[in-house]
PDB file of C-alpha atoms in Angstrom:
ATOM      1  CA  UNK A  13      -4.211  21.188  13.597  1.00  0.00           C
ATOM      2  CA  UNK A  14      -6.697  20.213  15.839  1.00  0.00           C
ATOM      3  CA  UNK A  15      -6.928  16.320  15.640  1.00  0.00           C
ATOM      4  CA  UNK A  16      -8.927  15.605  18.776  1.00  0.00           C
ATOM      5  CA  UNK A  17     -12.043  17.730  16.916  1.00  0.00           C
ATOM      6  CA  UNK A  18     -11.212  16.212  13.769  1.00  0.00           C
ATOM      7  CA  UNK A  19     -11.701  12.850  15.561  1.00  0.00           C
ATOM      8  CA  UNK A  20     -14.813  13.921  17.110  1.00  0.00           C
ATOM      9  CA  UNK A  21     -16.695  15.553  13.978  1.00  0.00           C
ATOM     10  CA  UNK A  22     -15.359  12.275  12.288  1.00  0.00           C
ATOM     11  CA  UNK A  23     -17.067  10.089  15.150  1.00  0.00           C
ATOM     12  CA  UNK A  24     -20.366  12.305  14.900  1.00  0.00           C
ATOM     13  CA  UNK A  25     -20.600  11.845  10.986  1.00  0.00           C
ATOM     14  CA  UNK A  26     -20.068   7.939  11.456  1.00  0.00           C
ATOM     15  CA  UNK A  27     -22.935   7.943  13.630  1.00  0.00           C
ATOM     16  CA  UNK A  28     -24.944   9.760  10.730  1.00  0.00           C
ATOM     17  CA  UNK A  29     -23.567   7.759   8.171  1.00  0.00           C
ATOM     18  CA  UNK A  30     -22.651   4.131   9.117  1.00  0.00           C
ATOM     19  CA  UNK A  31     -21.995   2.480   5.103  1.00  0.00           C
ATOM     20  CA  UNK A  32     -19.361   5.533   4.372  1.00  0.00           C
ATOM     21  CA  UNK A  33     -16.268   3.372   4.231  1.00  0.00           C
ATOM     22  CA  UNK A  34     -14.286   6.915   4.066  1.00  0.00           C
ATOM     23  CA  UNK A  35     -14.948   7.760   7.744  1.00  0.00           C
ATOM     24  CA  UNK A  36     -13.409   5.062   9.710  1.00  0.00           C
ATOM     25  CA  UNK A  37     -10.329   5.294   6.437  1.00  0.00           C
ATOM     26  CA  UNK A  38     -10.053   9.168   8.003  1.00  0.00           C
ATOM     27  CA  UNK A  39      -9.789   8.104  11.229  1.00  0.00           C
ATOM     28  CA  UNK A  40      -7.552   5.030  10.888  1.00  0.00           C
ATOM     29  CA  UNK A  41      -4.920   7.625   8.893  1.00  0.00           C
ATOM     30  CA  UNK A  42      -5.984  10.516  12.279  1.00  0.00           C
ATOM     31  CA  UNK A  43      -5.001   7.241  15.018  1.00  0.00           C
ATOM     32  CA  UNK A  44      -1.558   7.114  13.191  1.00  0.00           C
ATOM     33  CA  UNK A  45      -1.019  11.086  13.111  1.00  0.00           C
ATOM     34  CA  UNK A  46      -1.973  11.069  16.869  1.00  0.00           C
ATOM     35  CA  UNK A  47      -0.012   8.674  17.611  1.00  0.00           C
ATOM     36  CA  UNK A  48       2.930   9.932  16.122  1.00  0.00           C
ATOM     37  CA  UNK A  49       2.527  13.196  17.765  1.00  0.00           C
ATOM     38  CA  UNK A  50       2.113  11.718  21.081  1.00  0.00           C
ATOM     39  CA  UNK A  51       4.992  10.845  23.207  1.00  0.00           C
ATOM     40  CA  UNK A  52       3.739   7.503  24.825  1.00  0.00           C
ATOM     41  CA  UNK A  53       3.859   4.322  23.064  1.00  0.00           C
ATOM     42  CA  UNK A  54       2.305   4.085  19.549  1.00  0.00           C
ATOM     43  CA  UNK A  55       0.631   0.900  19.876  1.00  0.00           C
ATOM     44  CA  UNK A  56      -2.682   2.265  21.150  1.00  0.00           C
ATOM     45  CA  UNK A  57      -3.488   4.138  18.654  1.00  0.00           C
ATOM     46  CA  UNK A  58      -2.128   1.493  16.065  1.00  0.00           C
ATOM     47  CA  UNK A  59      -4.829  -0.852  17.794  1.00  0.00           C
ATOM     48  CA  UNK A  60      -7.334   1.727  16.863  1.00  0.00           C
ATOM     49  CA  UNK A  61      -6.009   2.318  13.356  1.00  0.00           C
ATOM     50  CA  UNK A  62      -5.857  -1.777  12.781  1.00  0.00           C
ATOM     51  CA  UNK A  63      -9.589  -1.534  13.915  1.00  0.00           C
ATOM     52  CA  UNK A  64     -11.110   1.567  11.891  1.00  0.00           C
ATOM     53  CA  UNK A  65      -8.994   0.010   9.066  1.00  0.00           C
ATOM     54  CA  UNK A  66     -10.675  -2.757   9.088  1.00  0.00           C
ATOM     55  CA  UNK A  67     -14.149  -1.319   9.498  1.00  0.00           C
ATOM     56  CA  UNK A  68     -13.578   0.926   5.959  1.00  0.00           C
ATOM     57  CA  UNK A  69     -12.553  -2.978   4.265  1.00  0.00           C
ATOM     58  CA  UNK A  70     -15.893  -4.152   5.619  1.00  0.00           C
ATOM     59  CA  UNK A  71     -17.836  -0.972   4.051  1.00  0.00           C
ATOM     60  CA  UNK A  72     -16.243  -0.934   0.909  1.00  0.00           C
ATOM     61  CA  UNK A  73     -14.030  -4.567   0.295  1.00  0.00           C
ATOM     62  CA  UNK A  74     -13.563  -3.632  -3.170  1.00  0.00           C
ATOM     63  CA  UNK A  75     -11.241  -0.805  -3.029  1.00  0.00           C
ATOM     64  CA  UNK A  76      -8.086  -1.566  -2.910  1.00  0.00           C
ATOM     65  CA  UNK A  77      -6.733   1.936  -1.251  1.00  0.00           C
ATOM     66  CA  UNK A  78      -7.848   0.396   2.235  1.00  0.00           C
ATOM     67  CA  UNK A  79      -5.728  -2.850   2.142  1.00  0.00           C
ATOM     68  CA  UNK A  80      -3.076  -1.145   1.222  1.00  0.00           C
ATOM     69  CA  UNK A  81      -3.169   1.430   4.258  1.00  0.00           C
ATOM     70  CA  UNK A  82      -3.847  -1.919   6.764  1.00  0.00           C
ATOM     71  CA  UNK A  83      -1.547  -3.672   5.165  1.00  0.00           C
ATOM     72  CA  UNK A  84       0.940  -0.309   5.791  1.00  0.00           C
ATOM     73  CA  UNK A  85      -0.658  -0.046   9.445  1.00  0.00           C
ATOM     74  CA  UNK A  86       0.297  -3.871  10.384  1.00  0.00           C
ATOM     75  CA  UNK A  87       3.710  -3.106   8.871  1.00  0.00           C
ATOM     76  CA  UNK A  88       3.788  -0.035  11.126  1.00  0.00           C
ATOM     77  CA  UNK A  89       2.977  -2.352  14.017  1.00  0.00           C
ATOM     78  CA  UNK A  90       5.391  -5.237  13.134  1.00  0.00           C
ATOM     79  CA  UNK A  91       8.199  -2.478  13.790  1.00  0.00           C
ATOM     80  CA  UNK A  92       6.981  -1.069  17.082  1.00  0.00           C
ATOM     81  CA  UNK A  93       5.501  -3.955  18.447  1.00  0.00           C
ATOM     82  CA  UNK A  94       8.556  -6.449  18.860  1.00  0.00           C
ATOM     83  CA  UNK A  95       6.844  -9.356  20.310  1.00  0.00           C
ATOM     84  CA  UNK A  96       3.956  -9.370  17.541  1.00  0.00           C
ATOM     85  CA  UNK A  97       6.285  -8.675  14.608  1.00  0.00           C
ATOM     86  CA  UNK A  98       5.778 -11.757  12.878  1.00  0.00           C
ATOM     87  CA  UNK A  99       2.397 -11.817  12.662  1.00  0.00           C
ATOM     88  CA  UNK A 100       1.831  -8.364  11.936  1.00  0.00           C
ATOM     89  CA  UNK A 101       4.602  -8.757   9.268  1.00  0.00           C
ATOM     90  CA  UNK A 102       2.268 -11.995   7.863  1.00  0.00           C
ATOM     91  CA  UNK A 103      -1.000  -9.571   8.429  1.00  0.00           C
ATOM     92  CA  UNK A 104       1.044  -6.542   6.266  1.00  0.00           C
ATOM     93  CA  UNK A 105       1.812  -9.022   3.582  1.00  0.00           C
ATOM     94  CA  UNK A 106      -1.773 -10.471   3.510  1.00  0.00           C
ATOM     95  CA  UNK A 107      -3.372  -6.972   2.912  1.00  0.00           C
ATOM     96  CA  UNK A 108      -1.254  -6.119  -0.007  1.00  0.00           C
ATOM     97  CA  UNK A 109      -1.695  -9.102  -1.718  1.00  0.00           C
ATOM     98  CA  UNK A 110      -5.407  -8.460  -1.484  1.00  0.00           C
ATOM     99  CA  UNK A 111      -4.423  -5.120  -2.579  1.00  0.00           C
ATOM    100  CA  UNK A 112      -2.809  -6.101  -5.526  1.00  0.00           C
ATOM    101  CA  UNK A 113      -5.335  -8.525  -5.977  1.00  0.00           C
ATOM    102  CA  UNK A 114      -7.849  -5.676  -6.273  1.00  0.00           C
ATOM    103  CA  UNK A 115      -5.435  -3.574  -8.681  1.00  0.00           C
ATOM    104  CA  UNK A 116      -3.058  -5.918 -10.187  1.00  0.00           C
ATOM    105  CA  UNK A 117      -1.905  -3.355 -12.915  1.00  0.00           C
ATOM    106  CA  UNK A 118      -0.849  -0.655 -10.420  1.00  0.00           C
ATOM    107  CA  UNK A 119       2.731  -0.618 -11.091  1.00  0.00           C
ATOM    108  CA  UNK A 120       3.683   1.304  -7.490  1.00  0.00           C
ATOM    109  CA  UNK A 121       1.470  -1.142  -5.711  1.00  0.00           C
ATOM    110  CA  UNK A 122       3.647  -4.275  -7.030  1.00  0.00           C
ATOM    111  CA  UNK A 123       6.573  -2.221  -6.365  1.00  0.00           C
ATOM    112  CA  UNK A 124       5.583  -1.988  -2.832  1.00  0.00           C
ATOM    113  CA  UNK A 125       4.245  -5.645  -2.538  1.00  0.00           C
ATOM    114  CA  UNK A 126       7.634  -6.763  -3.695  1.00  0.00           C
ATOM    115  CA  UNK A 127       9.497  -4.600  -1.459  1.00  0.00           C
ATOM    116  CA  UNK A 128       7.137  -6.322   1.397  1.00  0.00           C
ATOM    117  CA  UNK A 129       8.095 -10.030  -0.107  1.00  0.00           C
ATOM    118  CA  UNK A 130      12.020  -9.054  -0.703  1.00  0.00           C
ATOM    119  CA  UNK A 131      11.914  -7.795   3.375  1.00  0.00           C
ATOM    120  CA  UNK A 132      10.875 -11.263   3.624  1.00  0.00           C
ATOM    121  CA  UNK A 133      13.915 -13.113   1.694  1.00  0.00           C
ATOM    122  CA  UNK A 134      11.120 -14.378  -0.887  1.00  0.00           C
ATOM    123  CA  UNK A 135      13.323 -13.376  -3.435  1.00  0.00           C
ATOM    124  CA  UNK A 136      11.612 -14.760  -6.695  1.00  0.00           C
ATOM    125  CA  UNK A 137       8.286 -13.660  -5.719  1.00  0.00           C
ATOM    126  CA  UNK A 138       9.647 -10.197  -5.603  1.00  0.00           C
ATOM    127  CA  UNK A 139      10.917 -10.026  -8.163  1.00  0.00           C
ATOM    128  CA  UNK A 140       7.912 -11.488  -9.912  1.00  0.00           C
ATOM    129  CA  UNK A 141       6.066  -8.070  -8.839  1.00  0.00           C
ATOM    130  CA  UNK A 142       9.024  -6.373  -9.909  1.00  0.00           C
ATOM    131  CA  UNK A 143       9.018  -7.565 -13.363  1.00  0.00           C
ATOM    132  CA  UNK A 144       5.236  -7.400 -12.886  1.00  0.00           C
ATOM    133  CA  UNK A 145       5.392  -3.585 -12.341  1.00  0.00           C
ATOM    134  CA  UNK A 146       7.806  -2.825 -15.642  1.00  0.00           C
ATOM    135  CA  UNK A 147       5.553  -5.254 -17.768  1.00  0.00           C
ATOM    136  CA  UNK A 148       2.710  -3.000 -16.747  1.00  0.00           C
ATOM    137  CA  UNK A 149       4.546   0.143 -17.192  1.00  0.00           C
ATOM    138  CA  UNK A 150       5.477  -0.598 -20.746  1.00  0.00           C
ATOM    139  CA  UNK A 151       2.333  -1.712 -21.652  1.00  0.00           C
ATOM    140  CA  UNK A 152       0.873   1.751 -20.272  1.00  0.00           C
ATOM    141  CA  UNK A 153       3.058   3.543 -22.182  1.00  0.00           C
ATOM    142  CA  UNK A 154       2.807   1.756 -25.584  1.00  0.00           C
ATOM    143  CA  UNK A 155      -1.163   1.916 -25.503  1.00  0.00           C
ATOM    144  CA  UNK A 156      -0.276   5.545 -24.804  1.00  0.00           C
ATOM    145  CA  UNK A 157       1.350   5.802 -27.295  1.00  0.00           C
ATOM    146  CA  UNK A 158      -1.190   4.419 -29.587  1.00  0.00           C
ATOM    147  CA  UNK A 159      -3.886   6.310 -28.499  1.00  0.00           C
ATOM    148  CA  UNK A 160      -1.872   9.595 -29.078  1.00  0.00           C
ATOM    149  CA  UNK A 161       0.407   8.645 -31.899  1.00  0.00           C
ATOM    150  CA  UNK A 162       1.298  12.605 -32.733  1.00  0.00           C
ATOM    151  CA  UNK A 163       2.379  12.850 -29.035  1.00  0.00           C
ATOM    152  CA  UNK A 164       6.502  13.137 -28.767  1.00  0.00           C
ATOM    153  CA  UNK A 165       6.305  12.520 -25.687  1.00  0.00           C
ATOM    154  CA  UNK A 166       4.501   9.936 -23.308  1.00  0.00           C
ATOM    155  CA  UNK A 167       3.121  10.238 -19.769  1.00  0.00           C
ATOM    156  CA  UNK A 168       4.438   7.522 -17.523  1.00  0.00           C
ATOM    157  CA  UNK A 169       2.842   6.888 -14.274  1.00  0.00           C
ATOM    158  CA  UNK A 170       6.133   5.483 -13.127  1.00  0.00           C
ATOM    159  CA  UNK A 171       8.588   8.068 -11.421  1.00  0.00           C
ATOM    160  CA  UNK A 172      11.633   7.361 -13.990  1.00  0.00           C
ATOM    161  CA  UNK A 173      14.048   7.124 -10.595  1.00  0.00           C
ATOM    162  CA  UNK A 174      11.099   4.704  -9.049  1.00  0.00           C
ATOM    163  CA  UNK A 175      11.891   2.544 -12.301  1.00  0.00           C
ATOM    164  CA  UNK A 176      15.805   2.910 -12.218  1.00  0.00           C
ATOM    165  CA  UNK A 177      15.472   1.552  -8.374  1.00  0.00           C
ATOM    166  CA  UNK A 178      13.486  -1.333  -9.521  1.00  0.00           C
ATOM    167  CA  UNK A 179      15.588  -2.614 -11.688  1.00  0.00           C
ATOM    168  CA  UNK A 180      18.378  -2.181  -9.900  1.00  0.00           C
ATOM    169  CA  UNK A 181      16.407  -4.502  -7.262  1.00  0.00           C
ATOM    170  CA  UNK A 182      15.876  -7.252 -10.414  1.00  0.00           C
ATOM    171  CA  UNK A 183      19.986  -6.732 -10.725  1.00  0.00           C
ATOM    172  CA  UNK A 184      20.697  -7.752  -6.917  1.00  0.00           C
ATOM    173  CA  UNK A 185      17.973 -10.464  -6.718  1.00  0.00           C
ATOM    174  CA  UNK A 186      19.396 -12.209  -9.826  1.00  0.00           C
ATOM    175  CA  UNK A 187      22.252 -13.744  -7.459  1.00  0.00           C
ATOM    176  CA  UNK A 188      19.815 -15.005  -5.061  1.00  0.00           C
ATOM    177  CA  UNK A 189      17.710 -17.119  -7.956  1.00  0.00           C
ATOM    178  CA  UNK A 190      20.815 -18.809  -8.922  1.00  0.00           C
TER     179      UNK A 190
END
């Protein structure tokens, strides 16, 4: 409820503890709730997001949870920000592949990576991460399956409607590759 407090306490245990790549992650997700709550213009608070985003990537570059947000913040940016879209749309793309990168079997993080490319018109490439994603999910599934071989049935991490929207993407792409 109270964001400005959550900000502060956030602030005061950044000052304590200045390697903690979750603090400045908190506050890059509390910018975008403020700033969504606020009437005025978003962009100041996506300037501060962008920033504490990029402080939790220099604490911690291996996880691949804070390119993603960025890479969601500088998409978030592109669409307010009219006369920076490009480049934040280049910045958004950059920080998934590097998320992907960092967790290249995460079926929902191709998913959204290809959504990112297909947004672009790079057709094949999304469709690449498409594919990439159901070649994952399968593969999930069947060393599920082997693991547990008296299970009926198997856990996917895929929401089945996620998957019936993804190839349904594969279906409409197919034109475009011909």
């Amino acid at each position: 409820g109270n964001n400005a407090a959550a900000a502060q306490l956030a602030r005061q245990a950044e000052d304590l503890d200045r390697r903690d790549p979750e603090i400045p992650n908190f506050l890059a997700r509390l910018n975008l709730v403020q700033g969504q709550l606020t009437d005025d213009k978003l962009s100041g608070h996506l300037a501060d997001a962008i920033a504490n985003g990029e402080k939790a990537i220099q604490r911690d570059p291996a996880n691949y949870k804070f390119y993603r947000q960025l890479s969601e913040i500088y998409l978030l940016a592109a669409q307010n920000q009219p006369h920076g879209n490009h480049n934040n749309r280049e910045k958004a793309l950059s920080y998934m592949r590097q998320a992907v990168a960092r967790y290249p079997t995460s079926p929902a993080l191709l998913i959204q990576f290809g959504r990112l490319l297909q947004e672009q018109g790079q057709w094949q490439a999304a469709m690449q991460q498409y594919e990439k994603a159901l070649q994952n999910e399968e593969a999930f599934l069947r060393q599920q399956q082997q693991m547990y071989p008296a299970r009926k049935q198997l856990s996917p991490r895929l929401d089945p409607q996620l998957r019936g929207w993804v190839q349904e993407e594969i279906n409409k792409i197919l034109p475009h590759e011909k």
